PDB file of C-alpha atoms in Angstrom:
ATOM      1  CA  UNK A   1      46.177  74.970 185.835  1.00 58.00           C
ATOM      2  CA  UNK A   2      46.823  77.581 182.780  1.00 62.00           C
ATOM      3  CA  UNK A   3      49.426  79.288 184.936  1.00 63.00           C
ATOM      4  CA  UNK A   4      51.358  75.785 185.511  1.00 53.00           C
ATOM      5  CA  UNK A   5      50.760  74.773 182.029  1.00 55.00           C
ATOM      6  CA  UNK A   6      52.211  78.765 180.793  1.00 56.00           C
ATOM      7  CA  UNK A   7      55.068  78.091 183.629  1.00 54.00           C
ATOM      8  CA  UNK A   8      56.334  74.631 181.842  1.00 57.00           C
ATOM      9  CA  UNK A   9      56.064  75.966 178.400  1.00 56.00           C
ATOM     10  CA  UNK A  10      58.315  78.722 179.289  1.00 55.00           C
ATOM     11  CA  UNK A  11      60.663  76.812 181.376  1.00 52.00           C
ATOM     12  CA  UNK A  12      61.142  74.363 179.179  1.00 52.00           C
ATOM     13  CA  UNK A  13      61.327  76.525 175.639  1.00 47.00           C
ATOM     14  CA  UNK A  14      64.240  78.802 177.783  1.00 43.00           C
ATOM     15  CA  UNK A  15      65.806  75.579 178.413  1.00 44.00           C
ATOM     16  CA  UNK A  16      65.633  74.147 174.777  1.00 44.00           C
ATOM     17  CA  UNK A  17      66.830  77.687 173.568  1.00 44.00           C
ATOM     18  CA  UNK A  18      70.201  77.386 175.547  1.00 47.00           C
ATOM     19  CA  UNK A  19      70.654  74.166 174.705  1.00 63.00           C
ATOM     20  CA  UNK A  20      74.100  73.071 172.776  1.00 74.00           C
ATOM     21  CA  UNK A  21      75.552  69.340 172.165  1.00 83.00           C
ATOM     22  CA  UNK A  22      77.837  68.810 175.118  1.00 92.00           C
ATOM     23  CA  UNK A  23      79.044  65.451 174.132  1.00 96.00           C
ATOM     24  CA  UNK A  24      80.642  64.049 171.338  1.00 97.00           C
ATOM     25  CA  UNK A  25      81.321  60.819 169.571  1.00 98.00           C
ATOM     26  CA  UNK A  26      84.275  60.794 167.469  1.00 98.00           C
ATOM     27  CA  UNK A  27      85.761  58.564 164.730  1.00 97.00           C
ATOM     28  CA  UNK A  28      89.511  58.857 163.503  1.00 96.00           C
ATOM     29  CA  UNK A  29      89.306  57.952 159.693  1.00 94.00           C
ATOM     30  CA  UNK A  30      92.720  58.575 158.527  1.00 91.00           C
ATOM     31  CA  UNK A  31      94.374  56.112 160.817  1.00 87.00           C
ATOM     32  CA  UNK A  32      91.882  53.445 159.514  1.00 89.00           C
ATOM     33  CA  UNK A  33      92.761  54.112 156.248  1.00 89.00           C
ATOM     34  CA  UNK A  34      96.889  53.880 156.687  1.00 85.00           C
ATOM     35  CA  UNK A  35      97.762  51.780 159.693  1.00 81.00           C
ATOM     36  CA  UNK A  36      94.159  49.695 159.462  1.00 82.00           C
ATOM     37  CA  UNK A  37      94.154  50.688 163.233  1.00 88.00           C
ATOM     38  CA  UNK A  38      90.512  51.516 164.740  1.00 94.00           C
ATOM     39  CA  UNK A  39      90.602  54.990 166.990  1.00 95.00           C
ATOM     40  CA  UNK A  40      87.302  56.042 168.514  1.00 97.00           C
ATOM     41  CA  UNK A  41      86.751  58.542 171.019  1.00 98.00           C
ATOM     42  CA  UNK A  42      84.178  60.153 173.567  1.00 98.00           C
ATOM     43  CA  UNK A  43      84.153  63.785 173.814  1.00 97.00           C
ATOM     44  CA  UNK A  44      82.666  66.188 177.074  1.00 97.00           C
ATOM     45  CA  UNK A  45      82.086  69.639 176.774  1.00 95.00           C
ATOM     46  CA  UNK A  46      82.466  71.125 180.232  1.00 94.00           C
ATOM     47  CA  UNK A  47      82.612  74.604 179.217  1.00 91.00           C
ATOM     48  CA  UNK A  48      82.852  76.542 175.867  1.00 89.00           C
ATOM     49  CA  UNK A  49      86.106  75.920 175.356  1.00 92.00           C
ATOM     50  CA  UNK A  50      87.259  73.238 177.141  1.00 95.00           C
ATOM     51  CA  UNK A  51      86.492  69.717 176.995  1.00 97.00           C
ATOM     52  CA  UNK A  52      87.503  65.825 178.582  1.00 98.00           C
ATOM     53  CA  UNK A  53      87.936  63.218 176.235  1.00 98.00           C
ATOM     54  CA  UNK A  54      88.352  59.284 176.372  1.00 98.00           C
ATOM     55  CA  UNK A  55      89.668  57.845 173.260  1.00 97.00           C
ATOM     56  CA  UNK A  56      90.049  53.823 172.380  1.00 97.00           C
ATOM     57  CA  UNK A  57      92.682  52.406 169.430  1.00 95.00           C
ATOM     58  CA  UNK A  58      91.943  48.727 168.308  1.00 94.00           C
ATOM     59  CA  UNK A  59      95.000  47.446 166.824  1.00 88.00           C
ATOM     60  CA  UNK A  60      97.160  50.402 167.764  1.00 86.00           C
ATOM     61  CA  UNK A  61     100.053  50.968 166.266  1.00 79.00           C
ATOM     62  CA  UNK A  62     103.460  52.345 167.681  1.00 71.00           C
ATOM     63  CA  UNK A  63     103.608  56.006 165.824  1.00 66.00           C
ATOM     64  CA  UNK A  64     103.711  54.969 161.836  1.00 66.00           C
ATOM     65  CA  UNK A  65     105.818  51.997 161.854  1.00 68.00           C
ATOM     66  CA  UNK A  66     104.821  49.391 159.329  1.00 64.00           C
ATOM     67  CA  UNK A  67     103.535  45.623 160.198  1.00 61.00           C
ATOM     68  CA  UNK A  68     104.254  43.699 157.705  1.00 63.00           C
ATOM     69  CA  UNK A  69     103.086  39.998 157.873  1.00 60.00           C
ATOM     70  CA  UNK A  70     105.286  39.094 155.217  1.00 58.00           C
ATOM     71  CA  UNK A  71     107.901  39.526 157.164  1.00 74.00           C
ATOM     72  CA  UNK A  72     106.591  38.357 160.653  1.00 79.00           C
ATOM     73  CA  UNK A  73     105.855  41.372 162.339  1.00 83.00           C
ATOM     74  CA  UNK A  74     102.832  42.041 164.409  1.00 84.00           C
ATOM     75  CA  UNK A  75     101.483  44.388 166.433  1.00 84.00           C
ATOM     76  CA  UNK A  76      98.760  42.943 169.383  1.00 88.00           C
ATOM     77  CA  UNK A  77      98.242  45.914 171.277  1.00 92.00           C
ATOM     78  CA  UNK A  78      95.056  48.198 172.381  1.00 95.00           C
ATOM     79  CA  UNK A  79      95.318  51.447 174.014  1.00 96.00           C
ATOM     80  CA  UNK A  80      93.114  54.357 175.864  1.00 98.00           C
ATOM     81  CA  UNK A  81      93.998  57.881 176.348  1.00 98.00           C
ATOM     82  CA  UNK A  82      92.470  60.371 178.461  1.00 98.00           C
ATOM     83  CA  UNK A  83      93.284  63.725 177.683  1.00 98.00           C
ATOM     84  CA  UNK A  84      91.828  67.801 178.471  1.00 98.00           C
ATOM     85  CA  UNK A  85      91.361  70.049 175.383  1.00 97.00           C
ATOM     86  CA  UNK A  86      91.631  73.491 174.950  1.00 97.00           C
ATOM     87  CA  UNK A  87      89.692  75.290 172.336  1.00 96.00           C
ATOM     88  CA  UNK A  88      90.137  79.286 171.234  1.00 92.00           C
ATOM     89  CA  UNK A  89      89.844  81.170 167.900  1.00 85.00           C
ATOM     90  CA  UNK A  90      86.771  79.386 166.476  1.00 81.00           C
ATOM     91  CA  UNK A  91      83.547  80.786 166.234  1.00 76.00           C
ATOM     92  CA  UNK A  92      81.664  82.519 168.406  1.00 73.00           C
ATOM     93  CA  UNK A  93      78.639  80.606 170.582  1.00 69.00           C
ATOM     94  CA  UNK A  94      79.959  77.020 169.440  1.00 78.00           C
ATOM     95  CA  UNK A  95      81.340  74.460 171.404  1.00 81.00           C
ATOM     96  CA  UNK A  96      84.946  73.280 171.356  1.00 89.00           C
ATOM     97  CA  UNK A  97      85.514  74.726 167.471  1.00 93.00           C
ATOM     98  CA  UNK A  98      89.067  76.312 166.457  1.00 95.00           C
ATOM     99  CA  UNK A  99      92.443  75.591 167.743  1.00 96.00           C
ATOM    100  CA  UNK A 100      93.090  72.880 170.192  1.00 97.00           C
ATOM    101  CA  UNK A 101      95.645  71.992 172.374  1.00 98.00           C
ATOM    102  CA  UNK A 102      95.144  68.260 174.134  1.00 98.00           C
ATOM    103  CA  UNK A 103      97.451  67.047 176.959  1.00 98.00           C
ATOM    104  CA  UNK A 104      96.639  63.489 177.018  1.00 98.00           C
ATOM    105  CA  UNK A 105      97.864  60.682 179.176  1.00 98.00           C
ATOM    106  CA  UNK A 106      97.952  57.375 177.241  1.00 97.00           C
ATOM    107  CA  UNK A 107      98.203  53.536 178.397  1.00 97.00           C
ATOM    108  CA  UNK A 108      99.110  50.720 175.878  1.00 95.00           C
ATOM    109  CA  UNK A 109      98.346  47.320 176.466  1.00 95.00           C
ATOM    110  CA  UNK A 110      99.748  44.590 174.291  1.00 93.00           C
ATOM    111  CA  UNK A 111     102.726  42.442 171.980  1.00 92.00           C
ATOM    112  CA  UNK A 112     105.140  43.466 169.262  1.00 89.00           C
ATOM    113  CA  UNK A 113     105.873  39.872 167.577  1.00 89.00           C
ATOM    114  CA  UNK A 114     108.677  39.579 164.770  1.00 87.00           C
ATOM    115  CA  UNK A 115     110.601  37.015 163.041  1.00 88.00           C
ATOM    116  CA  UNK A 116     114.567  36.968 163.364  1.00 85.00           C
ATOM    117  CA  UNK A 117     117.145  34.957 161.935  1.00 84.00           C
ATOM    118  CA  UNK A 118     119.400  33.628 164.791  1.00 85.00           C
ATOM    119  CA  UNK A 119     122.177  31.409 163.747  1.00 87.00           C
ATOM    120  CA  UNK A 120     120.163  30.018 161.065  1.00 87.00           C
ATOM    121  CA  UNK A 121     117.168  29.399 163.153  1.00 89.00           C
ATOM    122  CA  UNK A 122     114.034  31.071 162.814  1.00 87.00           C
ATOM    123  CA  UNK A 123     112.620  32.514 166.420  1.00 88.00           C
ATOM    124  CA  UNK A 124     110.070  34.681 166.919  1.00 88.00           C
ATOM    125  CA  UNK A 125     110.947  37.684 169.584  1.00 88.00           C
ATOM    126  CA  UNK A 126     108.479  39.085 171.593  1.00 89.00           C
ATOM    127  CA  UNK A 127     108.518  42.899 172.498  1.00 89.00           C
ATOM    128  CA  UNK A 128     106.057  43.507 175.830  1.00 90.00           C
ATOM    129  CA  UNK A 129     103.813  47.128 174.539  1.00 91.00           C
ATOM    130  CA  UNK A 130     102.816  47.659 178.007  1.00 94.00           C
ATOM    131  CA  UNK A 131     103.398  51.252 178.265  1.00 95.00           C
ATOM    132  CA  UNK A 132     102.399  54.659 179.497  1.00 97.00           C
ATOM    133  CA  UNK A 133     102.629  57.517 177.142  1.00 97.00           C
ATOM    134  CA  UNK A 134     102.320  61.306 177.970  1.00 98.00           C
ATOM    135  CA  UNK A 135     102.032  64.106 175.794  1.00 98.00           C
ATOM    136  CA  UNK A 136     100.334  66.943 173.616  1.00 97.00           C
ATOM    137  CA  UNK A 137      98.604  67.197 170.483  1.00 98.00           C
ATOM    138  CA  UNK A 138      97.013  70.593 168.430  1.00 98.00           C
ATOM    139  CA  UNK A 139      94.675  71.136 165.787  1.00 98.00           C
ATOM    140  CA  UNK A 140      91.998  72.795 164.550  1.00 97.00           C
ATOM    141  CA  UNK A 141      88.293  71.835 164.390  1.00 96.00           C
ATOM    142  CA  UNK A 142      85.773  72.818 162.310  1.00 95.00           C
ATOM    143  CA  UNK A 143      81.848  72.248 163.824  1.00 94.00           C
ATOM    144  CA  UNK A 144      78.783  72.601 161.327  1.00 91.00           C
ATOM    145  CA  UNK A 145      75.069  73.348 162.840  1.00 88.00           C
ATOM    146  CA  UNK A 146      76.703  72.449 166.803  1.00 87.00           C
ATOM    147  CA  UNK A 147      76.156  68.778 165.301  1.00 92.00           C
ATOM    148  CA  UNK A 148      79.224  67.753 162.434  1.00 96.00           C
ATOM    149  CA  UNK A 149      82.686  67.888 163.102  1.00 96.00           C
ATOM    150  CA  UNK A 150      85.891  67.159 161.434  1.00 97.00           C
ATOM    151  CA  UNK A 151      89.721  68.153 163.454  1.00 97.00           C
ATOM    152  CA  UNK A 152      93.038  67.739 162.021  1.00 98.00           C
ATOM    153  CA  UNK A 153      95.419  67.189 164.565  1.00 97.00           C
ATOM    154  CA  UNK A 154      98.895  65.624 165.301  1.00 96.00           C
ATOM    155  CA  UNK A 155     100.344  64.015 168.789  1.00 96.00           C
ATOM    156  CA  UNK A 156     103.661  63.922 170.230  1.00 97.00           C
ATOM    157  CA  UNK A 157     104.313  61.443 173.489  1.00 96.00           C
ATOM    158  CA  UNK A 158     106.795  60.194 175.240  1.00 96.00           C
ATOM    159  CA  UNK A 159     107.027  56.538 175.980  1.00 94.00           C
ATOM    160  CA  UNK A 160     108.180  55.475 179.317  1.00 94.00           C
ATOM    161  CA  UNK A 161     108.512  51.714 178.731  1.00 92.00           C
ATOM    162  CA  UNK A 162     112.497  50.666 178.686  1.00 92.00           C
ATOM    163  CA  UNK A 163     111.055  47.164 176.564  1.00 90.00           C
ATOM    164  CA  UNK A 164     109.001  49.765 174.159  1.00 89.00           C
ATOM    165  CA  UNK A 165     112.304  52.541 174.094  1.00 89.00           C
ATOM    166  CA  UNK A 166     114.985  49.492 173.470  1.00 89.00           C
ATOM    167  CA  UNK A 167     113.003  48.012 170.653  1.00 88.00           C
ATOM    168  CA  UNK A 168     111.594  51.213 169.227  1.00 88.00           C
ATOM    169  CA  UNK A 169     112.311  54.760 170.433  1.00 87.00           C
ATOM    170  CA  UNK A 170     110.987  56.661 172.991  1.00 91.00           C
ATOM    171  CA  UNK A 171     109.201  59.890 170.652  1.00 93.00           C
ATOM    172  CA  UNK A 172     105.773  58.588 169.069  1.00 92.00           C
ATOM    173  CA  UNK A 173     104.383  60.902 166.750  1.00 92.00           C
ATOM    174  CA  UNK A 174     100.935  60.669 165.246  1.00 90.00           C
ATOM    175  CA  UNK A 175      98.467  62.666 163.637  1.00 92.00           C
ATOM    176  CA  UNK A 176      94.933  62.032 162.374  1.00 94.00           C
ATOM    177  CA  UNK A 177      91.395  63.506 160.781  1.00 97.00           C
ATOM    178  CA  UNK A 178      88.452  62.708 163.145  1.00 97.00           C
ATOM    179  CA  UNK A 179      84.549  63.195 162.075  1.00 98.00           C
ATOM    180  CA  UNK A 180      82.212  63.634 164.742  1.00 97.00           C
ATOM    181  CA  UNK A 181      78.852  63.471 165.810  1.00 97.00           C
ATOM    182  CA  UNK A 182      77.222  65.745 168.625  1.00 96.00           C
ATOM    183  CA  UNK A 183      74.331  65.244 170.747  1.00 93.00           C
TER     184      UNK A 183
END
């Protein structure tokens, strides 16, 4: 019985010695504070230095341009992305820290609605969102105690949507500061 008692002790303090956060929940702050869009996002550490990632945006946005309600415009759209990241230069024996580079693949789900004059006659036009996006993004994130994180980064895609690319352009940039938890 002491030897199977000794046995799990060790077992499990080797175990709990080794063990680093392999996920990560993520929260992009910056884009809630210009475009009141909501961007969360679901980290998973499959090695050291590479990672899988889901993210959600709530009231996404294309790239920075403005809605304005005044005016009639509105966007109704919702997106998720799925990307790979690639982490090198941070610090030694941490998870995903230092530069990053992030092929994602990103589907967009939604309405553009604006206002326009035609011959004196107010109409609303409706632009169909429904789009897929592919691209990169870099940064750099910083990790404190394998728990805290916070990345600057910035995204470039390419819209393949000829409804999006006629009413917009096909180029979306955007950029963002995420904080993160670990577990």
């Amino acid at each position: 019985m002491k030897k199977l008692v000794l046995l799990i002790l060790l077992v499990g303090g080797s175990l709990t010695a080794q063990a680093q956060a392999v996920n990560e929940i993520k929260y992009n702050i910056l884009n809630t504070i210009i475009m009141t869009s909501v961007e969360v996002g679901y980290e998973h550490f499959i090695d050291r230095d590479q990672s899988i990632g889901v993210d959600l945006y709530l009231n996404d946005r294309f790239s920075y341009y403005p809605e304005s309600k005044s005016k009639g415009k509105k966007f109704n759209t919702t997106s998720i992305a799925a990307s790979y990241n690639f982490y090198f230069g941070g610090s030694n024996g941490e998870n995903g820290s230092g530069y990053s580079v992030t092929p994602f693949l990103k589907y967009r789900f939604g309405d553009f609605e604006e206002d326009k004059w035609r011959d004196d006659v107010l109409v609303q036009e409706t632009t169909d969102m429904n789009s897929v996006i592919v691209g990169f993004g870099v940064g750099y994130k910083w990790v404190k105690n394998d728990s805290f994180t916070i990345q600057p980064f910035a995204n470039i895609g390419r819209n393949f949507s000829e409804d999006v690319n006629d009413r917009f352009m096909a180029i979306e940039l955007n950029a963002g500061v995420t904080l993160g938890y670990r577990f």
